[in-house]
mmCIF file of C-alpha atoms in Angstrom:
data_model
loop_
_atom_site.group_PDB
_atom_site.id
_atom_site.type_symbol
_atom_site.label_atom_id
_atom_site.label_comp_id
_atom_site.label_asym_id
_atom_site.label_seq_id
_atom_site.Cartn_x
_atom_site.Cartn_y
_atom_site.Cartn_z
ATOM 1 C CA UNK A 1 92.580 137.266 129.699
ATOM 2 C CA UNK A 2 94.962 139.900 130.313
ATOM 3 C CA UNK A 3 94.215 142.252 132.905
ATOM 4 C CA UNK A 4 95.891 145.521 133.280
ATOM 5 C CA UNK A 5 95.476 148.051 135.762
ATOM 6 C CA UNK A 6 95.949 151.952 136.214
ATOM 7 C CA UNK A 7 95.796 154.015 139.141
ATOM 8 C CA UNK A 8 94.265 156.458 139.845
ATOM 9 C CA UNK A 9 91.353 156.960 137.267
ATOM 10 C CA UNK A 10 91.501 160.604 137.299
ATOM 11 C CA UNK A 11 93.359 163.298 139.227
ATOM 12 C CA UNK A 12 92.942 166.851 139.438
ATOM 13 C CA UNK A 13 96.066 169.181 140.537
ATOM 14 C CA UNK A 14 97.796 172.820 140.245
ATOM 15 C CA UNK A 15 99.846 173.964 137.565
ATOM 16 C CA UNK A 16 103.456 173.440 138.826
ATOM 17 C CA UNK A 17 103.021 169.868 141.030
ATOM 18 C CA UNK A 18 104.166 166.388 139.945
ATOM 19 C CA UNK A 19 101.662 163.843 139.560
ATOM 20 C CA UNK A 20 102.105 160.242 139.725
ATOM 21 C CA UNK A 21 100.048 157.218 137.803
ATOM 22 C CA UNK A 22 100.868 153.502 138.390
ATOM 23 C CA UNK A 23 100.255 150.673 135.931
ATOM 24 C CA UNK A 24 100.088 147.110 136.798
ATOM 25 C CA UNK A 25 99.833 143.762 135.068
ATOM 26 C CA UNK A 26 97.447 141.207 137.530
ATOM 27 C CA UNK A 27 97.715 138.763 136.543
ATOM 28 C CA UNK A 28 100.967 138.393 133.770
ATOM 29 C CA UNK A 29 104.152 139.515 133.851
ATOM 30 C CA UNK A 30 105.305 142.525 131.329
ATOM 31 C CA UNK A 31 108.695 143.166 130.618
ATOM 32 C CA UNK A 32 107.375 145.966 128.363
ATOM 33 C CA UNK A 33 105.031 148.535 129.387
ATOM 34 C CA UNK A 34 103.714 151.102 127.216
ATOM 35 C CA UNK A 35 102.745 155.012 127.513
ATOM 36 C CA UNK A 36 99.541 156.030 125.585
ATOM 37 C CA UNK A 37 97.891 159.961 125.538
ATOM 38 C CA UNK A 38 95.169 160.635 124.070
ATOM 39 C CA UNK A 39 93.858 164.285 123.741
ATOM 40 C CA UNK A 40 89.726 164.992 123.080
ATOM 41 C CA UNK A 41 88.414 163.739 119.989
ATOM 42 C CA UNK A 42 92.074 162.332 119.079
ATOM 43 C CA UNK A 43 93.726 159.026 118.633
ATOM 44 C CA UNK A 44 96.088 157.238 121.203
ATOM 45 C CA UNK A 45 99.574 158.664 120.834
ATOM 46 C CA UNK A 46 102.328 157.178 121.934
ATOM 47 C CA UNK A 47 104.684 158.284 124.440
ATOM 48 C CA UNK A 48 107.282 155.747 125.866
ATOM 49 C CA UNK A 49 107.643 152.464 125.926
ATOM 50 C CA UNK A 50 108.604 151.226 129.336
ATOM 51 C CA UNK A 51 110.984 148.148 130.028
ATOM 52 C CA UNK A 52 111.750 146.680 133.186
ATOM 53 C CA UNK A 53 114.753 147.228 134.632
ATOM 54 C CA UNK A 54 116.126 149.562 131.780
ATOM 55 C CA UNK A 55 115.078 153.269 130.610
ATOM 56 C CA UNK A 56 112.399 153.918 129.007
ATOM 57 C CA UNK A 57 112.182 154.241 125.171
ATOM 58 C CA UNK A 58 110.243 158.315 124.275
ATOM 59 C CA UNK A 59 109.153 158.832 121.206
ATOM 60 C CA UNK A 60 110.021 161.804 119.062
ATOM 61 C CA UNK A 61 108.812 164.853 120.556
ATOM 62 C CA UNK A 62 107.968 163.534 124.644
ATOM 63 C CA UNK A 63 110.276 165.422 127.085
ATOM 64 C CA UNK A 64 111.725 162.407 128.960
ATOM 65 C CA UNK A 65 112.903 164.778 131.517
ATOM 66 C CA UNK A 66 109.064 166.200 132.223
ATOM 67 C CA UNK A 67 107.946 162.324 131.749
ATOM 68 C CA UNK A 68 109.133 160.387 134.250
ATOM 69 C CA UNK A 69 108.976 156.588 133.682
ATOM 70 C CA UNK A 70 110.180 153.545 136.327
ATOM 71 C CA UNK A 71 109.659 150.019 135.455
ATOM 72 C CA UNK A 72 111.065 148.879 138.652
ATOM 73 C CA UNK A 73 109.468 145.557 138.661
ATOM 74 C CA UNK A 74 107.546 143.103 136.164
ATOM 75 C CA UNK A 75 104.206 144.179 137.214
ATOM 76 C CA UNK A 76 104.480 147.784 137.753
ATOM 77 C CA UNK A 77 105.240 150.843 135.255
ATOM 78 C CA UNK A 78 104.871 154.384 136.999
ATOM 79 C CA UNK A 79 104.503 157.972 134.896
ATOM 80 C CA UNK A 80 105.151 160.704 136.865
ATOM 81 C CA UNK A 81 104.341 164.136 135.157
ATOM 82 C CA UNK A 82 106.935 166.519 136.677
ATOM 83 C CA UNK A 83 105.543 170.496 137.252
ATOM 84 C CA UNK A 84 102.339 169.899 135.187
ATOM 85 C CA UNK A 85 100.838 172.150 133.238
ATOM 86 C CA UNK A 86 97.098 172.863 132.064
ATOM 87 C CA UNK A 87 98.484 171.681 128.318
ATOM 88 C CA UNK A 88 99.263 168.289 129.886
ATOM 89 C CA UNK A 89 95.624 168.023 130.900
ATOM 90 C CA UNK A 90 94.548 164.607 128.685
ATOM 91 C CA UNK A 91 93.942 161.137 129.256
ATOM 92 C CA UNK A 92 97.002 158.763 129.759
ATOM 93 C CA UNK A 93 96.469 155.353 129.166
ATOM 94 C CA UNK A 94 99.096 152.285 129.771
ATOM 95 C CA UNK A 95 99.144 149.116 128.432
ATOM 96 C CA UNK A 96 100.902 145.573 128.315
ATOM 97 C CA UNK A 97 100.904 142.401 126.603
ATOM 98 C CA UNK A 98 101.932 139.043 127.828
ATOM 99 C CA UNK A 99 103.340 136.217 125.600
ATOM 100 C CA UNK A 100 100.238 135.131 123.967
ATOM 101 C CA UNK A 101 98.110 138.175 123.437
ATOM 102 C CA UNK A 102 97.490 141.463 122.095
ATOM 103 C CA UNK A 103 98.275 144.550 123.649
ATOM 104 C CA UNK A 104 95.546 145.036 126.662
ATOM 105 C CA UNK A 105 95.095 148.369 127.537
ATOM 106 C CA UNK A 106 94.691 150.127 132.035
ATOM 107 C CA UNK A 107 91.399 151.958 132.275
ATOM 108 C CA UNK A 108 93.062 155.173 131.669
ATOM 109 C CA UNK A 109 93.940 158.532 133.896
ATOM 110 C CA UNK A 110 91.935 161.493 133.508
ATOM 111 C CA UNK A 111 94.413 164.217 134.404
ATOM 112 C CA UNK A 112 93.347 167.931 134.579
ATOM 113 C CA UNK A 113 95.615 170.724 135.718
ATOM 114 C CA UNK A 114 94.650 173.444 136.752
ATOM 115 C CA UNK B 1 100.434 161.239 104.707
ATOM 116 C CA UNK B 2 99.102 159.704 107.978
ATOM 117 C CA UNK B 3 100.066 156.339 108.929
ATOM 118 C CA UNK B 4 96.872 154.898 109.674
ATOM 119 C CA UNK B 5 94.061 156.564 108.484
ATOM 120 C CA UNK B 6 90.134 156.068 109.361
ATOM 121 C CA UNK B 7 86.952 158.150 108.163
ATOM 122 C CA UNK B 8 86.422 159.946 111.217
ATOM 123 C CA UNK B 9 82.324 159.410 110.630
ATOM 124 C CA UNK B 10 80.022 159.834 112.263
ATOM 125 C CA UNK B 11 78.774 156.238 110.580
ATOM 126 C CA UNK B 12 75.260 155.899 111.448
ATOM 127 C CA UNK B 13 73.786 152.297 110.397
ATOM 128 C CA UNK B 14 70.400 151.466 111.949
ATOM 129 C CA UNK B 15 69.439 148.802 114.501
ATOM 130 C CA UNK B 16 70.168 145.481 112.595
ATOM 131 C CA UNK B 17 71.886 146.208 109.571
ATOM 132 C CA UNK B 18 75.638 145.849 108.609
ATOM 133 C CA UNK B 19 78.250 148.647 109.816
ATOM 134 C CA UNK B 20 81.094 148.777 107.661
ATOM 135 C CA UNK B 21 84.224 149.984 109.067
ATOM 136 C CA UNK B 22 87.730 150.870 107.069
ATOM 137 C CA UNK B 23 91.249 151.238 107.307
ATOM 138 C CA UNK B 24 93.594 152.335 105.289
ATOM 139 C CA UNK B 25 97.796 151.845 106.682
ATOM 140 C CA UNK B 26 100.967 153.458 104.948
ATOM 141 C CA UNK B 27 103.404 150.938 106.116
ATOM 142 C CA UNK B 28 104.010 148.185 103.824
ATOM 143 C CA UNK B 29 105.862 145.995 105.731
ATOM 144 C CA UNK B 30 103.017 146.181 108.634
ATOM 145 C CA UNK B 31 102.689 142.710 110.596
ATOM 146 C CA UNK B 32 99.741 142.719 112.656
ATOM 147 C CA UNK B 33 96.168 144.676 112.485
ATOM 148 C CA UNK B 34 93.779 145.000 115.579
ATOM 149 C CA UNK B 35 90.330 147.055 115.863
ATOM 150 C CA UNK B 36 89.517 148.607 119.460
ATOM 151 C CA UNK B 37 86.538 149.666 120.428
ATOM 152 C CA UNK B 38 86.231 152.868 122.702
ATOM 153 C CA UNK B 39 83.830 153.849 124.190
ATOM 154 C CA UNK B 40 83.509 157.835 125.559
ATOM 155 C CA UNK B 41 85.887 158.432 128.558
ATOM 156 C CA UNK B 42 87.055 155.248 128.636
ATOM 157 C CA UNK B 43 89.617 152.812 127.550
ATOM 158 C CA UNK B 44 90.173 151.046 124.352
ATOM 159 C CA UNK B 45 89.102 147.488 124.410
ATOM 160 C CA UNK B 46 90.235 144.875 122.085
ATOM 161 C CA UNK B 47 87.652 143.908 119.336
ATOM 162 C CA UNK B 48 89.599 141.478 116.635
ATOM 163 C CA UNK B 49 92.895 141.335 115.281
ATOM 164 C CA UNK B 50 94.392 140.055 112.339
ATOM 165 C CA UNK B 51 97.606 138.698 110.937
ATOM 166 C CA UNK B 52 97.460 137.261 107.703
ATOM 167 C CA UNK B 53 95.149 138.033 104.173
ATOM 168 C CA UNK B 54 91.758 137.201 104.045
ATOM 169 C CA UNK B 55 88.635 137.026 106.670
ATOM 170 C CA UNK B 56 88.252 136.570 110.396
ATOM 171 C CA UNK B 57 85.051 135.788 111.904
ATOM 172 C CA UNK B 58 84.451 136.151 115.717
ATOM 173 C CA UNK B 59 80.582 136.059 116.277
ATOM 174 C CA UNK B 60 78.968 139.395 114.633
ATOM 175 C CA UNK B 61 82.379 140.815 113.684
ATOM 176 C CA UNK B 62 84.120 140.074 110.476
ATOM 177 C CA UNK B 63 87.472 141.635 110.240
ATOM 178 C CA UNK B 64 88.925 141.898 106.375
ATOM 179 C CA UNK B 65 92.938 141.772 105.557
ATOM 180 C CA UNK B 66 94.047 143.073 102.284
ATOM 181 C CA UNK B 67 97.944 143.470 102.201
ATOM 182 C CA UNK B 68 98.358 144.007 98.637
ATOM 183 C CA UNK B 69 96.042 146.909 98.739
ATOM 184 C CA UNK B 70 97.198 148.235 102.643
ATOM 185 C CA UNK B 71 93.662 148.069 104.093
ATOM 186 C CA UNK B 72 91.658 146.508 106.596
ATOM 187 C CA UNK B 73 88.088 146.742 107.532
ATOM 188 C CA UNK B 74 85.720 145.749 110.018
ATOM 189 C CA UNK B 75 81.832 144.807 109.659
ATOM 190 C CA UNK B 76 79.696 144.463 112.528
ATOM 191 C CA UNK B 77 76.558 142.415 111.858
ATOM 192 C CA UNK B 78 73.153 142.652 113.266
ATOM 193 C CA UNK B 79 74.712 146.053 114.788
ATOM 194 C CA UNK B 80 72.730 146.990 118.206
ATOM 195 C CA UNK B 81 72.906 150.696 119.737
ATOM 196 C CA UNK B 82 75.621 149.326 122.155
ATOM 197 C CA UNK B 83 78.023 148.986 119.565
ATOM 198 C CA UNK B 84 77.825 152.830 119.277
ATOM 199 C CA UNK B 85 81.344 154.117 120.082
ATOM 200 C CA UNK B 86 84.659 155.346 118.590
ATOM 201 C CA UNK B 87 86.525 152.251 116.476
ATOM 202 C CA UNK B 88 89.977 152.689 116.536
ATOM 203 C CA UNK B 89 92.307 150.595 114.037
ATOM 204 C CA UNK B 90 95.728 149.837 115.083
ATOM 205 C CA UNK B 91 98.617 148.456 113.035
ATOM 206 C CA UNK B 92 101.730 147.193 114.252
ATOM 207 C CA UNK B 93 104.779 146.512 112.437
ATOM 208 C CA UNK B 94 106.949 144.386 114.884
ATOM 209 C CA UNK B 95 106.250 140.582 114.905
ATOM 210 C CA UNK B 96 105.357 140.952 118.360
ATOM 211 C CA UNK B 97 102.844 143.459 118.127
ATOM 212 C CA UNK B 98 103.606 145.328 120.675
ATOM 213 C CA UNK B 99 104.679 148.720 119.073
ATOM 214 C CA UNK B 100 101.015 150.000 117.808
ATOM 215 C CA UNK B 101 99.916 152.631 115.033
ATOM 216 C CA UNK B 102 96.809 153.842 115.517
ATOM 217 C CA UNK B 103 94.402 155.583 113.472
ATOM 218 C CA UNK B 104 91.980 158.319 114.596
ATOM 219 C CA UNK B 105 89.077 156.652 114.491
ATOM 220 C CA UNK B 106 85.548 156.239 113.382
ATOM 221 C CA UNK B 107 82.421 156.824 115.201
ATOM 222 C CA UNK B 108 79.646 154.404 114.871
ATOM 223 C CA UNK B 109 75.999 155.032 115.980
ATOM 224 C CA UNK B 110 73.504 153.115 115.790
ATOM 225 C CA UNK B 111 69.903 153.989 116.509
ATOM 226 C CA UNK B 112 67.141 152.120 117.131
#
């Protein structure tokens, strides 16, 4: 099936820095990459959708300036969190879906700031 | 009014016996239903997902479609204390499924 990976699994870093998390599709190619956060004990929300080649789509309420998204290619969708803050601490997931499946969801990001 | 909206549980069924899961969705004109499982700290992972009215078997999990009444549920046979973990219901209401709703969850444990 549909694999879809995320890097880095967690990431720990000081109020104020940018952090960067990459998604890829292994073997598929996505045109449309999506943005997940979920918070403790809380259900996925989501952020952006990501599409190749184009901006990305934020939903009501994400700062698309503090959430940076690039879809440069059809196998890679990066979030950068610009000058993070402890609040921003939660677990960002990504996910894809090639022509025949469901949505298939990256092992996640763990990201504390500090 | 939530748009997808779970018992947040915990459900606790025993070793065995039937866990019923449920899921209630606002949006009429939702297309396409899925249940994830999650378990702590990690990603979800697809369980089932449905399209149309009725029943779906895969294996010990039944997932239930009821359109008219804007729920769908999920039973877990023969449950075993690895099927303890957060189920999440997701709803989608794009043809293509790719735009998902979810819910917040329910929490399943079963003990042996």
């Amino acid at each position: 099936g549909a694999v879809v990976s995320q890097h880095p699994s967690w990431v720990i870093c000081k109020s104020g820095t940018s952090v960067k998390i990459e998604c890829r599709s292994l073997d598929f190619q996505a045109t449309t990459m999506f943005w997940y956060r979920q918070f403790p004990k809380q259900s996925l929300m989501l952020m952006a959708t990501s599409n190749e080649g184009s901006k990305a789509t934020y939903e009501q309420g994400v700062e698309k300036d503090k959430f940076l998204i690039n879809h440069a290619s059809l196998t890679l969708s990066t979030l950068t969190v610009t000058s993070a803050h402890p609040e921003d601490s939660s677990f960002y997931i990504c996910s894809a879906r090639d022509s025949n499946s469901p949505l298939h969801f990256g092992n996640g990001t763990r990201l504390t700031v500090t | 009014q939530k748009e997808v909206e779970q018992n947040s549980g915990p459900l606790s069924v025993p070793e065995g016996a039937i866990a019923s899961l449920n899921c209630t969705y606002s949006d009429r004109g939702s297309q396409s239903f899925f249940w994830y499982r999650q378990y702590s700290g990690k990603s979800p992972e697809l369980i089932m997902s449905i399209y149309s009215n009725g029943d779906k078997e895969d294996g010990r999990f039944t997932a239930q479609l009821n359109k008219a009444s804007q729920y769908v549920s999920l039973l877990i046979r023969d449950s075993q204390p690895s099927d303890s973990a957060t189920y999440l219901c997701a709803v989608s209401t794009d043809t293509g499924f790719q735009k998902l709703v979810f819910g917040t969850g329910t929490r399943l444990l079963v003990s042996p």
